[in-house]
Amino acid sequence: MNLTKKNLEDAVKENILSLEQSEKLIEFINKQPNTGPKFDFTHVLYYVGGLIAIGAMTLFMNLGWESFGGVGIVFISLFYAVVGLKLTNTFKAKGYAIPAGICATFVIALTPLAVYGLQHALGIWPDESVYRDYHRYIQWHWLYMELSTLAVGAILAWKYKYPFLMMPIAVTLWYLTMDVTAMISGGDFDWALRQLVSMYTGLLMIALAFWIDIRSRHTADYAFWIYLFGVLAFWCGMSLQYSDSELSKFIYFSINLLMIAVGVLLVRRMFVVFGAIGCSGYIGHLAADIFIDSWLFPISLTLLGLFIIYLGILWQKHEQCITSKAQSILPTSLRELLESK
C-alpha cells in the first residue's frame, strides 16, 4: 500500500481518524527504518554511483586492462573485491542497507573478470577474444565465467540478503541461456534454436522467480530481477518466432492476455507491459493484414474497448468479494503472497 499524507488528511475529513491519530501515525511511519529503494535524491545518488562503479568493471572495460596479464587482472579483481566486501560490512553495520547491497553487487560483478584473468594465467583461454566482449557477443566459453558468477552471487545473496544482489544473478542467467545455445549448436548461428532456448529458459526463470516470491513473501522483494529477465527472455523468444498460421498468432495473443492477468494477480508490471505490447502487435496484424478493407473492424474494436472498461467498473465494485472467494481456495503460501501485494 502506498499511503500518503494526503490519504490521512482525507481520512480525517471523513472522520475515520482524528487529527491527533493521523499526526501520531505520521510520526510513527517516519520513525520506521527505510531499508527499501525509493525515488529520492539520496537513493538516486546511491544507484548512480553504484552503477557507474559496476559499469566501469563490466560494460565499460577497455583493452588497457589486457596489459596487466592474467595474474595482474586476478590480483586487481581480488583487491577490488576485498574493498567492496569491507564497504559492504561497514555500511551494513551502520544501517545503510542500499549502499551495502550495491557494494556487495559490485563484488559479484567482479567475478567474471577475475575468472577471465585466472583462465589467462593458467593458459586455458581458448581464443583471442577479450573480456569486454563478454557483454557484447555470445560465446560458449563464457560459461565458466557465468557459472562462477552465479556461485558467488548465490553465496553473497545468502549471506547479505539484499534484493539488489539478485540483479547480476538475473543478468548472468540471461547470458547463460544464450551461451548454452551457442554450445549446443556448436557455435553455429541457429536463430530458431536460440528463440526456443530463450523462450523455455525464460519460463524456467519465471518459475524460479515465483518460487523465490513465495519463499520471501514475508521479507523483501528478491524475485523482481529474476522475473524481469525471465519475462524478457520468454517474451522475446516467443515473439521472434515466425508462423504463417492464424491459429498460432491467436495463441500468441492469448498467451499475452494470460501474461497481463498474471501480472495483475502478482502485481508485477513487467508481465503487463510485455503482454500489452504483444496484444497490440496482434491487433495491429489484424488491422493491417486480415481486416485491412473492413469498415466494421474499427467499430468492433471500439465496442470491445468500451466493454473492457465496463468490466473494469464491475471488477472495481465487486473486487473485494471476488478476491476473498478466489483466495479462500488457494494454498496458504500462495494466499499469503497475494495478500502481501
Short mmCIF file of C-alpha atoms in Angstrom, two decimals:
data_model
loop_
_atom_site.label_atom_id
_atom_site.label_comp_id
_atom_site.label_asym_id
_atom_site.label_seq_id
_atom_site.Cartn_x
_atom_site.Cartn_y
_atom_site.Cartn_z
CA MET A 1 0.00 0.00 0.00
CA ASN A 2 1.25 3.48 -0.92
CA LEU A 3 -0.06 5.53 2.00
CA THR A 4 0.44 9.28 1.62
CA LYS A 5 -0.10 12.22 3.94
CA LYS A 6 -2.97 13.29 1.67
CA ASN A 7 -4.68 9.92 2.32
CA LEU A 8 -4.51 10.54 6.06
CA GLU A 9 -5.82 14.07 5.68
CA ASP A 10 -8.77 12.74 3.69
CA ALA A 11 -9.40 10.12 6.39
CA VAL A 12 -9.53 12.90 8.98
CA LYS A 13 -12.07 14.83 6.87
CA GLU A 14 -14.22 11.69 6.66
CA ASN A 15 -14.00 11.26 10.47
CA ILE A 16 -12.26 7.91 10.08
CA LEU A 17 -9.27 9.19 12.04
CA SER A 18 -8.93 12.06 14.43
CA LEU A 19 -6.34 14.74 13.71
CA GLU A 20 -4.30 13.59 16.70
CA GLN A 21 -4.35 9.99 15.49
CA SER A 22 -3.22 10.99 11.99
CA GLU A 23 -0.33 13.04 13.39
CA LYS A 24 0.77 10.16 15.62
CA LEU A 25 0.55 7.75 12.69
CA ILE A 26 2.69 10.04 10.52
CA GLU A 27 5.22 10.34 13.32
CA PHE A 28 5.28 6.55 13.74
CA ILE A 29 5.78 5.94 10.00
CA ASN A 30 8.61 8.49 9.81
CA LYS A 31 10.46 6.71 12.61
CA GLN A 32 10.45 3.37 10.80
CA PRO A 33 13.74 2.35 9.15
CA ASN A 34 13.72 2.80 5.39
CA THR A 35 15.64 -0.15 4.01
CA GLY A 36 13.97 -0.43 0.62
CA PRO A 37 14.72 1.60 -2.50
CA LYS A 38 12.68 4.68 -3.25
CA PHE A 39 12.82 7.53 -5.72
CA ASP A 40 14.50 10.35 -3.86
CA PHE A 41 17.76 12.27 -4.36
CA THR A 42 19.71 10.22 -1.83
CA HIS A 43 18.80 6.89 -3.39
CA VAL A 44 19.38 8.23 -6.90
CA LEU A 45 22.93 9.16 -5.84
CA TYR A 46 23.41 5.69 -4.35
CA TYR A 47 22.37 3.89 -7.53
CA VAL A 48 24.06 6.25 -9.98
CA GLY A 49 27.36 5.91 -8.09
CA GLY A 50 26.99 2.16 -7.75
CA LEU A 51 26.06 1.60 -11.40
CA ILE A 52 28.99 3.74 -12.56
CA ALA A 53 31.37 1.61 -10.47
CA ILE A 54 29.78 -1.63 -11.68
CA GLY A 55 29.75 -0.42 -15.27
CA ALA A 56 33.42 0.51 -15.07
CA MET A 57 34.32 -3.11 -14.33
CA THR A 58 31.84 -4.65 -16.79
CA LEU A 59 30.27 -2.80 -19.74
CA PHE A 60 32.91 -0.05 -19.99
CA MET A 61 36.01 -2.17 -19.51
CA ASN A 62 38.65 -1.23 -22.12
CA LEU A 63 41.59 -3.01 -23.72
CA GLY A 64 44.08 -1.29 -21.42
CA TRP A 65 43.43 -3.93 -18.77
CA GLU A 66 44.82 -6.62 -21.04
CA SER A 67 48.32 -5.18 -20.42
CA PHE A 68 48.17 -6.38 -16.78
CA GLY A 69 48.09 -10.01 -17.92
CA GLY A 70 46.08 -12.79 -16.34
CA VAL A 71 47.82 -12.71 -12.95
CA GLY A 72 47.55 -8.92 -12.72
CA ILE A 73 43.82 -8.99 -13.54
CA VAL A 74 43.21 -11.63 -10.87
CA PHE A 75 45.02 -9.67 -8.15
CA ILE A 76 43.39 -6.35 -9.06
CA SER A 77 39.96 -8.03 -9.09
CA LEU A 78 40.63 -9.60 -5.68
CA PHE A 79 41.77 -6.25 -4.30
CA TYR A 80 38.59 -4.55 -5.51
CA ALA A 81 36.53 -7.43 -4.11
CA VAL A 82 38.12 -7.07 -0.66
CA VAL A 83 37.42 -3.33 -0.71
CA GLY A 84 33.83 -4.00 -1.84
CA LEU A 85 33.21 -6.52 0.94
CA LYS A 86 34.78 -4.20 3.51
CA LEU A 87 32.46 -1.38 2.45
CA THR A 88 29.51 -3.78 2.45
CA ASN A 89 30.15 -4.81 6.05
CA THR A 90 30.79 -1.21 7.12
CA PHE A 91 27.57 0.09 5.58
CA LYS A 92 25.64 -2.88 6.92
CA ALA A 93 26.89 -2.23 10.47
CA LYS A 94 25.78 1.42 10.19
CA GLY A 95 22.33 0.50 8.86
CA TYR A 96 22.85 1.77 5.29
CA ALA A 97 21.15 -1.13 3.52
CA ILE A 98 21.08 0.31 -0.01
CA PRO A 99 24.81 1.23 -0.23
CA ALA A 100 25.67 -2.11 1.39
CA GLY A 101 23.66 -4.00 -1.22
CA ILE A 102 25.22 -2.02 -4.07
CA CYS A 103 28.76 -2.71 -2.82
CA ALA A 104 28.03 -6.44 -2.50
CA THR A 105 26.59 -6.38 -6.03
CA PHE A 106 29.84 -4.76 -7.20
CA VAL A 107 31.73 -7.77 -5.83
CA ILE A 108 29.51 -10.17 -7.80
CA ALA A 109 30.08 -8.11 -10.95
CA LEU A 110 33.84 -8.54 -10.49
CA THR A 111 33.62 -12.33 -10.63
CA PRO A 112 33.67 -12.84 -14.43
CA LEU A 113 36.68 -10.53 -14.72
CA ALA A 114 38.56 -12.49 -12.05
CA VAL A 115 37.74 -15.82 -13.73
CA TYR A 116 38.80 -14.41 -17.11
CA GLY A 117 42.15 -13.38 -15.62
CA LEU A 118 42.54 -16.77 -13.94
CA GLN A 119 41.92 -18.62 -17.21
CA HIS A 120 44.56 -16.47 -18.91
CA ALA A 121 47.00 -17.04 -16.04
CA LEU A 122 46.52 -20.81 -16.34
CA GLY A 123 46.87 -20.67 -20.12
CA ILE A 124 43.46 -22.22 -20.81
CA TRP A 125 41.78 -19.28 -22.54
CA PRO A 126 40.53 -20.81 -25.83
CA ASP A 127 40.79 -17.93 -28.35
CA GLU A 128 41.73 -14.29 -28.98
CA SER A 129 38.57 -12.75 -27.55
CA VAL A 130 38.93 -10.23 -24.70
CA TYR A 131 36.94 -9.54 -21.55
CA ARG A 132 35.00 -6.58 -22.88
CA ASP A 133 33.44 -8.91 -25.48
CA TYR A 134 31.73 -10.78 -22.61
CA HIS A 135 28.89 -8.26 -22.56
CA ARG A 136 28.72 -7.91 -26.35
CA TYR A 137 28.93 -11.30 -28.02
CA ILE A 138 27.57 -14.81 -27.48
CA GLN A 139 30.35 -17.39 -26.97
CA TRP A 140 30.29 -20.85 -25.40
CA HIS A 141 33.49 -20.28 -23.41
CA TRP A 142 31.88 -17.54 -21.29
CA LEU A 143 30.16 -20.40 -19.41
CA TYR A 144 32.95 -20.71 -16.82
CA MET A 145 32.67 -17.01 -16.03
CA GLU A 146 28.88 -17.22 -15.80
CA LEU A 147 28.76 -20.30 -13.59
CA SER A 148 31.35 -18.77 -11.25
CA THR A 149 29.32 -15.54 -11.09
CA LEU A 150 26.17 -17.49 -10.19
CA ALA A 151 28.07 -19.34 -7.44
CA VAL A 152 29.50 -16.15 -5.92
CA GLY A 153 26.13 -14.42 -6.31
CA ALA A 154 24.33 -17.24 -4.50
CA ILE A 155 26.83 -17.12 -1.62
CA LEU A 156 26.63 -13.33 -1.19
CA ALA A 157 22.83 -13.30 -1.58
CA TRP A 158 22.57 -15.96 1.12
CA LYS A 159 24.95 -14.06 3.41
CA TYR A 160 23.70 -10.48 3.00
CA LYS A 161 20.10 -10.93 1.77
CA TYR A 162 19.84 -7.64 -0.12
CA PRO A 163 17.34 -7.71 -3.03
CA PHE A 164 19.65 -5.79 -5.40
CA LEU A 165 22.07 -8.73 -5.29
CA MET A 166 19.61 -10.62 -7.48
CA MET A 167 20.27 -8.20 -10.37
CA PRO A 168 23.68 -9.61 -11.51
CA ILE A 169 22.37 -13.13 -10.88
CA ALA A 170 19.39 -12.48 -13.18
CA VAL A 171 21.59 -10.88 -15.87
CA THR A 172 24.00 -13.83 -15.70
CA LEU A 173 21.17 -16.34 -16.03
CA TRP A 174 20.03 -14.44 -19.12
CA TYR A 175 23.56 -14.51 -20.57
CA LEU A 176 23.81 -18.20 -19.72
CA THR A 177 20.73 -19.07 -21.77
CA MET A 178 22.27 -17.52 -24.88
CA ASP A 179 25.72 -19.03 -24.41
CA VAL A 180 24.33 -22.51 -23.71
CA THR A 181 22.55 -22.25 -27.07
CA ALA A 182 25.87 -21.44 -28.75
CA MET A 183 27.39 -24.50 -27.09
CA ILE A 184 24.51 -26.77 -28.19
CA SER A 185 24.70 -25.56 -31.79
CA GLY A 186 28.49 -25.92 -31.90
CA GLY A 187 28.94 -22.18 -32.40
CA ASP A 188 26.66 -22.06 -35.45
CA PHE A 189 24.15 -19.23 -35.63
CA ASP A 190 20.91 -21.20 -35.36
CA TRP A 191 18.31 -18.45 -34.95
CA ALA A 192 15.34 -20.81 -34.45
CA LEU A 193 17.18 -22.77 -31.75
CA ARG A 194 18.11 -19.59 -29.91
CA GLN A 195 14.50 -18.46 -29.91
CA LEU A 196 13.31 -21.77 -28.46
CA VAL A 197 16.04 -21.88 -25.81
CA SER A 198 15.30 -18.27 -24.86
CA MET A 199 11.58 -19.00 -24.53
CA TYR A 200 11.90 -22.14 -22.42
CA THR A 201 14.70 -20.87 -20.19
CA GLY A 202 12.64 -17.72 -19.69
CA LEU A 203 9.81 -19.91 -18.44
CA LEU A 204 12.21 -21.66 -16.05
CA MET A 205 13.42 -18.28 -14.76
CA ILE A 206 9.81 -17.16 -14.22
CA ALA A 207 9.13 -20.37 -12.28
CA LEU A 208 12.26 -19.78 -10.21
CA ALA A 209 11.19 -16.18 -9.54
CA PHE A 210 7.73 -17.36 -8.46
CA TRP A 211 9.30 -19.85 -6.05
CA ILE A 212 11.54 -17.09 -4.64
CA ASP A 213 8.50 -14.79 -4.43
CA ILE A 214 6.63 -17.30 -2.29
CA ARG A 215 9.64 -18.06 -0.09
CA SER A 216 10.35 -14.36 0.53
CA ARG A 217 6.74 -13.20 0.84
CA HIS A 218 7.26 -12.04 4.44
CA THR A 219 10.56 -10.23 3.78
CA ALA A 220 11.88 -8.21 0.83
CA ASP A 221 11.29 -8.44 -2.93
CA TYR A 222 14.04 -10.82 -4.02
CA ALA A 223 12.17 -12.01 -7.12
CA PHE A 224 11.96 -8.75 -9.11
CA TRP A 225 15.12 -9.09 -11.21
CA ILE A 226 14.58 -12.78 -11.92
CA TYR A 227 11.03 -12.01 -13.06
CA LEU A 228 12.27 -9.17 -15.26
CA PHE A 229 14.88 -11.12 -17.18
CA GLY A 230 12.75 -14.26 -17.22
CA VAL A 231 9.86 -12.39 -18.83
CA LEU A 232 12.28 -10.66 -21.22
CA ALA A 233 13.81 -13.99 -22.33
CA PHE A 234 10.43 -15.76 -22.62
CA TRP A 235 8.57 -12.97 -24.41
CA CYS A 236 11.38 -12.16 -26.87
CA GLY A 237 11.90 -15.85 -27.68
CA MET A 238 8.18 -16.29 -28.25
CA SER A 239 7.62 -13.05 -30.18
CA LEU A 240 10.53 -13.54 -32.59
CA GLN A 241 9.31 -16.92 -33.79
CA TYR A 242 7.76 -16.95 -37.26
CA SER A 243 4.47 -18.59 -38.16
CA ASP A 244 2.07 -18.06 -41.06
CA SER A 245 -0.74 -19.78 -39.14
CA GLU A 246 -3.52 -17.55 -37.88
CA LEU A 247 -4.22 -20.09 -35.14
CA SER A 248 -0.62 -19.75 -33.90
CA LYS A 249 -0.94 -15.96 -33.93
CA PHE A 250 -4.17 -16.17 -31.93
CA ILE A 251 -2.49 -18.49 -29.40
CA TYR A 252 0.30 -15.90 -29.15
CA PHE A 253 -2.35 -13.25 -28.45
CA SER A 254 -3.96 -15.47 -25.80
CA ILE A 255 -0.62 -16.05 -24.07
CA ASN A 256 -0.07 -12.29 -23.92
CA LEU A 257 -3.51 -11.86 -22.40
CA LEU A 258 -2.59 -14.51 -19.83
CA MET A 259 0.63 -12.58 -19.08
CA ILE A 260 -1.42 -9.47 -18.36
CA ALA A 261 -3.69 -11.43 -16.00
CA VAL A 262 -0.68 -12.97 -14.21
CA GLY A 263 0.93 -9.55 -13.93
CA VAL A 264 -2.17 -8.08 -12.32
CA LEU A 265 -2.53 -11.06 -9.99
CA LEU A 266 1.10 -10.98 -8.82
CA VAL A 267 1.38 -7.18 -9.05
CA ARG A 268 4.30 -7.50 -11.49
CA ARG A 269 4.21 -4.71 -14.07
CA MET A 270 6.69 -6.32 -16.47
CA PHE A 271 4.15 -9.05 -17.30
CA VAL A 272 1.53 -6.42 -18.06
CA VAL A 273 3.88 -4.27 -20.16
CA PHE A 274 5.15 -7.09 -22.36
CA GLY A 275 1.71 -8.67 -22.56
CA ALA A 276 0.18 -5.38 -23.68
CA ILE A 277 2.88 -4.94 -26.35
CA GLY A 278 2.17 -8.46 -27.64
CA CYS A 279 -1.59 -7.88 -27.71
CA SER A 280 -1.10 -4.58 -29.53
CA GLY A 281 1.09 -6.33 -32.09
CA TYR A 282 -1.57 -8.96 -32.75
CA ILE A 283 -4.32 -6.34 -33.09
CA GLY A 284 -2.03 -4.42 -35.45
CA HIS A 285 -1.64 -7.60 -37.51
CA LEU A 286 -5.44 -7.98 -37.72
CA ALA A 287 -5.85 -4.37 -38.79
CA ALA A 288 -3.03 -4.39 -41.36
CA ASP A 289 -3.41 -7.87 -42.86
CA ILE A 290 -6.74 -9.53 -42.08
CA PHE A 291 -9.30 -6.73 -41.90
CA ILE A 292 -7.44 -4.16 -43.98
CA ASP A 293 -10.53 -3.23 -46.03
CA SER A 294 -13.18 -3.82 -43.35
CA TRP A 295 -15.04 -0.72 -42.12
CA LEU A 296 -16.54 -2.83 -39.33
CA PHE A 297 -13.19 -3.70 -37.68
CA PRO A 298 -12.50 -0.28 -36.04
CA ILE A 299 -16.08 -0.15 -34.79
CA SER A 300 -15.78 -3.65 -33.32
CA LEU A 301 -12.53 -2.70 -31.59
CA THR A 302 -14.14 0.42 -30.15
CA LEU A 303 -17.04 -1.60 -28.75
CA LEU A 304 -14.61 -4.17 -27.35
CA GLY A 305 -12.63 -1.41 -25.64
CA LEU A 306 -15.79 0.04 -24.09
CA PHE A 307 -16.84 -3.43 -22.93
CA ILE A 308 -13.47 -3.92 -21.24
CA ILE A 309 -13.90 -0.57 -19.47
CA TYR A 310 -17.32 -1.77 -18.29
CA LEU A 311 -15.72 -4.97 -16.97
CA GLY A 312 -13.27 -2.78 -15.09
CA ILE A 313 -16.13 -0.93 -13.43
CA LEU A 314 -17.79 -4.22 -12.42
CA TRP A 315 -14.46 -5.51 -11.10
CA GLN A 316 -13.96 -2.38 -9.01
CA LYS A 317 -17.41 -2.80 -7.48
CA HIS A 318 -17.01 -6.47 -6.60
CA GLU A 319 -13.21 -6.82 -6.30
CA GLN A 320 -13.16 -7.48 -2.56
CA CYS A 321 -15.81 -10.19 -2.71
CA ILE A 322 -14.32 -11.94 -5.77
CA THR A 323 -10.80 -11.74 -4.36
CA SER A 324 -11.81 -13.16 -0.99
CA LYS A 325 -13.66 -16.09 -2.55
CA ALA A 326 -10.86 -16.84 -5.01
CA GLN A 327 -8.11 -16.67 -2.40
CA SER A 328 -10.03 -18.91 0.01
CA ILE A 329 -9.43 -21.92 -2.25
CA LEU A 330 -5.71 -21.26 -2.77
CA PRO A 331 -2.84 -22.86 -0.82
CA THR A 332 -1.83 -20.90 2.28
CA SER A 333 1.58 -19.85 0.93
CA LEU A 334 0.11 -18.51 -2.31
CA ARG A 335 -2.72 -16.78 -0.46
CA GLU A 336 -0.25 -15.04 1.84
CA LEU A 337 1.82 -13.96 -1.16
CA LEU A 338 -1.18 -12.37 -2.85
CA GLU A 339 -2.39 -10.75 0.37
CA SER A 340 1.04 -9.14 0.82
CA LYS A 341 0.78 -7.32 -2.53
#
